[in-house]
Amino acid sequence: MKHVSYFEKGWVMISMKNRNIINSLNKIEPHGSADSRMLSAILAENRRVRGEKETSMTIHKKKVGKRALVLAISVALVFSLAIGVGASGAFGRLFGLITQNDSSDFYNAKNRAVIAERMEPVADEVTATQAGNLKFSVKEAYYDGMTLYCAGEIETDLDPNAKQTAWNYDIFINGVPLDFDYSLHARKWVKTEDGKYVNDSISTKIPPEFRPAGTGDIQVKYVATHYSYGSEGETVTHGTLEAASSEFTVALQDETISITETVVQNNVKFRYLLSSPATTEVCIDVPRELAGYYGDLYSGISLFTEKGQSVSLNSGSENYSDEDPEYYRKLIYSGEAIPQGVTKLIAQVNTSNWEGHTETVTARFEIDLAEKTVTPISDGVVSLEKPVYPDK
């Protein structure tokens, strides 16, 4: 009888956080009235600038020079917003303030600064309410070709963080809906002094098959749905409380390093590495028996600098291989930016036996960022027998 794994039923997310489960774990709230006033000042400035430039706001493709990290998170600069900051300085501070108390599971300090300084006001936004009295607006965004980082604002008569309620975001890129939840994390809405709420949980990974070709603008639509859930006996209840949408234009800020080369070790195939100032993504194909096809072995990717420093890959996905979909699975892992000054990386495939609780290094590849080459490394790798496919 042919074995059918659950991977043959579609996408399986390996370590993507589910916002409905961990809302209570990943939360940030203003620490007293000072932070609330800062948030309100930022939003007031954003609205002022948008009102003055509503006919000309667009995100232009640009190269952004290196800036001091302190600019993105400096409380002094945030306070200066309240007494007058130009349009070029206002955006990104909202994102920086929302995320400044995050642990490294969200963003490290360097990544927060890089993302914040590249945030720009969205262009040509159209908002609409579908249910209830919810008003939803995306205030600023940054798209690096892999991840769409966004900070949004809502107005609502309800408590957006109430127990037994949650949020869902349907996302469309150039009119095409993403078919899975690729959000980076979950977070509570932060209330500002003027009664509005802000959040960056709408930030999302954009899988390769959904990325528009070329380097121009992309059209984005978010539909935010606030819904209730609960149970009465054995019956699960669910209902929409309120819903609203935001449509806007954002441009690709193309600063990406791309290394695409098929290199094979132990029947594991390195495919590509992409790196922007804010995001790193690596793709490796593994034989299906190393990816849960028989139910006991599962593989993941780790990324290190040449000196052994870990580059955090905080989300992963698995799908059919583009080259050999019947017998290979494609792992795509992504996370924070490569540390500045690093010229070589080590991409490592770790295969775990869930029954025996053991882990084996099944492939290692050295990636030379300067030469754009990939070389297999045998040190520390356990050789595997040639994969056996009983139904091939």
Coordinates of C-alpha atoms in Angstrom, one line a residue:
M1 CA 0.0 0.0 0.0
K2 CA 1.4 3.4 -0.9
H3 CA 2.3 5.5 2.1
V4 CA 0.7 9.0 2.0
S5 CA 2.3 11.5 4.4
Y6 CA 0.6 14.5 5.7
F7 CA 3.0 16.6 3.6
E8 CA 1.2 15.4 0.5
K9 CA -1.9 17.4 1.7
G10 CA -0.2 20.8 1.2
W11 CA 1.8 23.2 3.2
V12 CA 3.1 22.3 6.6
M13 CA 4.6 25.1 8.7
I14 CA 7.4 23.9 10.9
S15 CA 8.0 26.7 13.4
M16 CA 5.7 29.5 12.4
K17 CA 4.0 31.0 15.5
N18 CA 0.2 30.8 15.6
R19 CA -1.2 34.1 16.8
N20 CA -4.4 32.5 18.1
I21 CA -2.4 30.2 20.5
I22 CA 0.4 32.5 21.8
N23 CA -1.2 35.9 21.9
S24 CA -0.8 35.9 25.7
L25 CA 2.9 35.0 25.5
N26 CA 4.0 37.6 23.0
K27 CA 2.7 40.9 24.2
I28 CA 3.9 44.5 24.7
E29 CA 2.1 47.2 26.5
P30 CA 3.0 50.8 27.2
H31 CA 5.0 51.2 30.5
G32 CA 3.0 54.1 32.0
S33 CA 1.7 57.3 30.5
A34 CA 5.0 58.4 29.0
D35 CA 5.1 55.6 26.5
S36 CA 1.4 56.1 25.7
R37 CA 2.1 59.8 25.0
M38 CA 5.0 58.9 22.8
L39 CA 2.8 56.5 20.8
S40 CA 0.1 59.2 20.4
A41 CA 2.7 61.8 19.3
I42 CA 4.0 59.4 16.7
L43 CA 0.5 58.7 15.3
A44 CA -0.4 62.4 15.4
E45 CA 2.7 63.3 13.4
N46 CA 2.0 60.5 10.9
R47 CA -1.5 61.7 10.3
R48 CA -0.3 65.3 9.9
V49 CA 2.2 64.3 7.3
R50 CA -0.3 62.1 5.5
G51 CA -2.8 65.0 5.4
E52 CA -0.3 67.3 3.9
K53 CA 1.0 64.9 1.3
E54 CA -2.0 62.7 0.6
T55 CA -1.7 63.2 -3.2
S56 CA 2.0 62.5 -3.4
M57 CA 2.8 59.8 -0.8
T58 CA 4.6 56.9 -2.4
I59 CA 7.5 54.7 -1.4
H60 CA 10.4 55.2 -3.7
K61 CA 13.0 52.6 -4.3
K62 CA 16.2 53.7 -2.6
K63 CA 19.4 52.8 -1.1
V64 CA 19.7 53.5 2.6
G65 CA 23.0 54.2 4.2
K66 CA 24.2 52.8 7.5
R67 CA 22.9 54.8 10.5
A68 CA 23.7 54.5 14.2
L69 CA 21.5 51.9 15.8
V70 CA 20.5 54.3 18.6
L71 CA 18.5 56.4 16.1
A72 CA 15.8 53.8 15.8
I73 CA 15.2 53.2 19.5
S74 CA 16.3 56.4 21.2
V75 CA 13.7 57.7 23.6
A76 CA 15.1 61.2 23.2
L77 CA 14.3 61.1 19.5
V78 CA 10.9 59.7 20.0
F79 CA 10.1 62.6 22.4
S80 CA 11.4 65.0 19.8
L81 CA 8.6 63.8 17.6
A82 CA 6.2 65.6 19.8
I83 CA 7.8 69.0 19.2
G84 CA 8.2 68.6 15.5
V85 CA 10.0 66.1 13.2
G86 CA 10.0 66.2 9.4
A87 CA 8.2 63.7 7.2
S88 CA 11.4 61.7 6.6
G89 CA 11.9 61.2 10.4
A90 CA 8.4 60.4 11.5
F91 CA 8.0 57.0 9.9
G92 CA 9.6 53.9 11.4
R93 CA 9.5 55.4 14.9
L94 CA 6.1 53.8 15.4
F95 CA 7.5 50.4 14.6
G96 CA 10.6 51.1 16.7
L97 CA 8.6 52.0 19.7
I98 CA 6.2 49.0 19.4
T99 CA 9.1 46.6 19.2
Q100 CA 11.7 48.2 21.5
N101 CA 11.0 45.8 24.4
D102 CA 11.0 42.6 22.3
S103 CA 13.1 39.6 23.1
S104 CA 15.4 38.1 20.5
D105 CA 12.6 35.7 19.5
F106 CA 10.9 38.7 17.8
Y107 CA 13.6 41.1 16.6
N108 CA 17.1 41.7 17.9
A109 CA 18.1 45.3 18.5
K110 CA 20.0 45.6 15.3
N111 CA 17.2 44.2 13.2
R112 CA 14.7 46.6 14.8
A113 CA 16.8 49.6 13.9
V114 CA 17.3 48.4 10.3
I115 CA 13.6 47.8 9.7
A116 CA 12.5 51.0 11.5
E117 CA 14.9 53.2 9.4
R118 CA 13.5 51.8 6.2
M119 CA 9.9 52.1 7.0
E120 CA 8.0 54.5 4.7
P121 CA 4.4 55.8 4.6
V122 CA 2.2 53.6 2.4
A123 CA 0.9 55.1 -0.8
D124 CA -2.7 55.4 -2.2
E125 CA -4.3 53.7 0.8
V126 CA -8.0 52.9 0.6
T127 CA -9.7 51.7 3.8
A128 CA -13.2 50.2 4.3
T129 CA -15.3 48.7 7.1
Q130 CA -16.9 45.3 6.4
A131 CA -18.4 44.5 9.8
G132 CA -19.0 46.4 13.0
N133 CA -17.5 49.9 13.5
L134 CA -13.8 48.8 13.0
K135 CA -11.5 51.2 11.3
F136 CA -8.1 49.7 10.1
S137 CA -5.2 51.5 8.5
V138 CA -1.7 50.4 7.7
K139 CA 0.5 53.4 8.6
E140 CA 4.0 52.4 7.4
A141 CA 5.6 49.5 5.6
Y142 CA 8.9 48.1 4.3
Y143 CA 9.2 45.3 1.7
D144 CA 12.7 43.8 1.2
G145 CA 11.6 41.1 -1.3
M146 CA 11.1 38.4 1.3
T147 CA 9.2 40.0 4.2
L148 CA 6.6 42.7 4.3
Y149 CA 7.1 44.6 7.6
C150 CA 4.1 46.8 8.6
A151 CA 2.8 48.8 11.4
G152 CA -1.0 49.4 11.6
E153 CA -3.6 51.3 13.6
I154 CA -7.2 50.4 14.5
E155 CA -10.2 52.3 15.9
T156 CA -12.7 50.1 17.6
D157 CA -15.6 50.2 20.2
L158 CA -14.6 46.7 21.4
D159 CA -11.6 45.5 23.4
P160 CA -9.2 44.1 20.7
N161 CA -7.4 42.0 23.4
A162 CA -10.4 40.6 25.1
K163 CA -10.4 37.0 26.2
Q164 CA -11.9 34.5 23.8
T165 CA -11.4 36.8 20.9
A166 CA -8.6 36.7 18.3
W167 CA -7.5 38.3 15.0
N168 CA -7.2 36.9 11.5
Y169 CA -5.5 38.7 8.6
D170 CA -6.3 37.8 5.0
I171 CA -3.5 39.1 2.8
F172 CA -3.5 39.7 -1.0
I173 CA -0.4 40.5 -3.0
N174 CA -1.2 42.0 -6.4
G175 CA -4.7 40.5 -6.0
V176 CA -3.5 37.0 -5.2
P177 CA -4.4 35.7 -1.7
L178 CA -1.7 34.1 0.4
D179 CA -2.9 30.6 1.1
F180 CA -1.5 30.2 4.6
D181 CA -0.7 32.2 7.7
Y182 CA 2.9 33.4 7.2
S183 CA 2.8 36.1 10.0
L184 CA 6.0 36.7 11.9
H185 CA 4.5 36.6 15.4
A186 CA 1.5 37.4 17.6
R187 CA 1.2 40.5 19.8
K188 CA -1.4 42.4 21.8
W189 CA -2.7 45.6 20.4
V190 CA -1.2 48.6 22.2
K191 CA -3.6 51.3 23.2
T192 CA -2.6 54.9 22.7
E193 CA -3.6 58.0 24.6
D194 CA -6.1 59.0 21.9
G195 CA -8.0 55.7 22.2
K196 CA -6.6 54.0 19.1
Y197 CA -4.6 50.8 19.0
V198 CA -1.3 50.0 17.2
N199 CA 0.4 46.7 16.3
D200 CA 2.9 45.2 13.9
S201 CA 1.5 41.7 13.9
I202 CA 0.4 42.2 10.3
S203 CA 4.0 41.8 9.3
T204 CA 4.3 38.7 7.1
K205 CA 6.6 36.5 5.2
I206 CA 5.8 36.3 1.4
P207 CA 6.7 32.9 0.1
P208 CA 8.6 32.7 -3.2
E209 CA 5.6 31.6 -5.3
F210 CA 3.7 34.7 -4.2
R211 CA 6.5 37.2 -4.8
P212 CA 5.8 39.5 -7.8
A213 CA 8.4 39.5 -10.5
G214 CA 10.5 42.6 -11.1
T215 CA 11.5 45.4 -8.8
G216 CA 8.5 47.7 -9.0
D217 CA 5.6 48.5 -6.7
I218 CA 3.3 45.8 -5.3
Q219 CA -0.3 46.2 -4.4
V220 CA -1.2 44.9 -0.9
K221 CA -4.6 44.3 0.7
Y222 CA -5.1 43.3 4.3
V223 CA -8.5 42.2 5.6
A224 CA -8.5 42.3 9.4
T225 CA -11.1 40.2 11.2
H226 CA -11.8 40.4 14.9
Y227 CA -13.7 37.2 15.9
S228 CA -14.9 35.4 19.0
Y229 CA -14.4 31.8 19.9
G230 CA -15.5 29.6 22.8
S231 CA -17.5 26.5 23.5
E232 CA -20.8 25.5 24.9
G233 CA -20.5 21.9 26.0
E234 CA -19.0 20.0 23.0
T235 CA -20.0 22.7 20.6
V236 CA -17.3 25.2 19.5
T237 CA -18.7 28.7 18.8
H238 CA -17.2 31.2 16.4
G239 CA -18.4 34.5 15.1
T240 CA -17.1 37.7 13.4
L241 CA -17.3 40.7 15.7
E242 CA -15.9 43.3 13.3
A243 CA -13.8 43.5 10.1
A244 CA -12.1 46.1 8.0
S245 CA -9.6 46.3 5.2
S246 CA -6.6 48.4 4.0
E247 CA -5.4 48.5 0.4
F248 CA -2.1 50.3 -0.4
T249 CA 1.0 50.4 -2.6
V250 CA 4.5 49.6 -1.4
A251 CA 7.8 49.5 -3.4
L252 CA 10.5 46.9 -3.2
Q253 CA 13.6 48.3 -1.5
D254 CA 16.0 46.0 -3.4
E255 CA 19.3 45.5 -1.5
T256 CA 19.3 41.7 -1.7
I257 CA 22.3 39.4 -2.0
S258 CA 21.3 36.3 -3.9
I259 CA 23.3 33.1 -4.1
T260 CA 21.7 30.4 -6.2
E261 CA 23.6 27.2 -6.7
T262 CA 22.7 23.5 -6.4
V263 CA 25.3 21.7 -4.3
V264 CA 24.7 18.1 -3.1
Q265 CA 25.8 16.3 0.0
N266 CA 24.3 13.1 1.4
N267 CA 21.5 13.5 -1.1
V268 CA 20.7 16.8 0.5
K269 CA 20.6 19.7 -2.0
F270 CA 21.5 23.3 -1.2
R271 CA 19.3 25.6 -3.4
Y272 CA 19.7 29.2 -2.5
L273 CA 20.4 31.9 0.0
L274 CA 18.9 35.4 0.0
S275 CA 19.9 38.2 2.3
S276 CA 18.6 41.7 2.7
P277 CA 19.5 44.3 5.4
A278 CA 16.6 42.9 7.5
T279 CA 16.0 39.3 6.4
T280 CA 17.9 36.1 5.6
E281 CA 16.4 33.2 3.8
V282 CA 17.9 29.8 2.9
C283 CA 16.4 27.0 0.8
I284 CA 17.5 23.3 0.9
D285 CA 15.9 20.2 -0.5
V286 CA 16.0 17.0 1.6
P287 CA 14.9 13.5 0.7
R288 CA 11.3 12.8 1.7
E289 CA 12.3 10.2 4.3
L290 CA 14.2 12.9 6.1
A291 CA 11.1 15.1 6.2
G292 CA 8.5 13.0 7.9
Y293 CA 7.4 10.8 5.0
Y294 CA 7.7 7.7 7.2
G295 CA 6.7 9.5 10.3
D296 CA 9.9 9.3 12.4
L297 CA 12.6 11.6 10.8
Y298 CA 12.2 15.4 10.5
S299 CA 14.8 17.9 9.3
G300 CA 15.4 21.6 9.9
I301 CA 18.0 24.2 9.0
S302 CA 20.4 26.1 11.2
L303 CA 22.6 29.0 10.1
F304 CA 25.9 30.0 11.6
T305 CA 28.7 32.5 10.9
E306 CA 32.2 31.1 10.3
K307 CA 33.0 31.9 14.0
G308 CA 30.0 29.9 15.2
Q309 CA 27.6 32.7 15.9
S310 CA 24.0 31.7 15.3
V311 CA 21.9 33.6 12.8
S312 CA 18.3 33.3 14.1
L313 CA 15.9 31.5 11.7
N314 CA 12.6 32.0 13.4
S315 CA 10.2 30.6 10.8
G316 CA 10.3 27.7 8.4
S317 CA 8.1 26.0 5.8
E318 CA 8.0 22.8 3.9
N319 CA 6.6 22.1 0.5
Y320 CA 7.3 19.9 -2.6
S321 CA 10.6 20.4 -4.3
D322 CA 10.5 22.4 -7.5
E323 CA 12.9 20.1 -9.2
D324 CA 11.9 16.7 -7.9
P325 CA 8.5 17.0 -6.1
E326 CA 7.8 13.3 -5.8
Y327 CA 10.9 12.4 -3.8
Y328 CA 12.2 15.6 -2.3
R329 CA 10.8 18.2 0.1
K330 CA 11.8 21.9 0.0
L331 CA 12.7 23.5 3.3
I332 CA 12.7 27.3 3.4
Y333 CA 13.9 28.9 6.6
S334 CA 14.1 32.6 7.2
G335 CA 15.0 35.0 10.0
E336 CA 17.1 38.0 11.0
A337 CA 19.8 39.7 9.0
I338 CA 23.3 38.4 8.6
P339 CA 25.6 40.2 11.1
Q340 CA 27.6 43.1 9.7
G341 CA 31.1 42.2 8.5
V342 CA 30.4 38.4 8.1
T343 CA 31.7 37.0 4.8
K344 CA 31.1 33.3 5.3
L345 CA 28.2 31.3 6.6
I346 CA 27.5 27.6 7.5
A347 CA 24.1 26.2 6.6
Q348 CA 23.5 23.0 8.5
V349 CA 20.7 20.4 8.1
N350 CA 19.7 18.7 11.4
T351 CA 17.7 15.6 11.2
S352 CA 15.8 14.5 14.4
N353 CA 14.4 11.1 15.3
W354 CA 11.4 11.9 17.3
E355 CA 11.0 8.3 18.6
G356 CA 14.6 8.0 19.8
H357 CA 15.0 11.7 20.6
T358 CA 18.3 11.9 18.7
E359 CA 19.6 14.5 16.3
T360 CA 22.1 14.1 13.5
V361 CA 23.8 16.6 11.2
T362 CA 23.0 15.3 7.7
A363 CA 24.6 18.1 5.6
R364 CA 26.7 21.2 6.0
F365 CA 27.5 23.8 3.4
E366 CA 29.9 26.7 3.5
I367 CA 28.5 29.9 1.8
D368 CA 31.0 32.5 0.7
L369 CA 29.1 35.7 0.5
A370 CA 31.9 37.6 -1.3
E371 CA 32.6 34.9 -3.9
K372 CA 29.0 33.8 -4.0
T373 CA 30.0 30.1 -3.9
V374 CA 28.7 27.1 -1.9
T375 CA 30.9 24.2 -0.8
P376 CA 29.9 21.0 1.1
I377 CA 31.7 20.4 4.5
S378 CA 32.2 16.8 5.6
D379 CA 33.4 17.6 9.1
G380 CA 30.7 16.6 11.6
V381 CA 28.4 15.2 9.0
V382 CA 27.0 11.7 9.5
S383 CA 27.0 9.7 6.2
L384 CA 23.6 8.3 5.2
E385 CA 22.9 5.2 3.1
K386 CA 21.4 5.9 -0.3
P387 CA 17.7 6.8 0.2
V388 CA 15.4 3.8 -0.4
Y389 CA 12.1 4.6 -2.1
P390 CA 9.9 1.4 -1.9
D391 CA 7.3 2.7 -4.3
K392 CA 9.7 4.3 -6.9

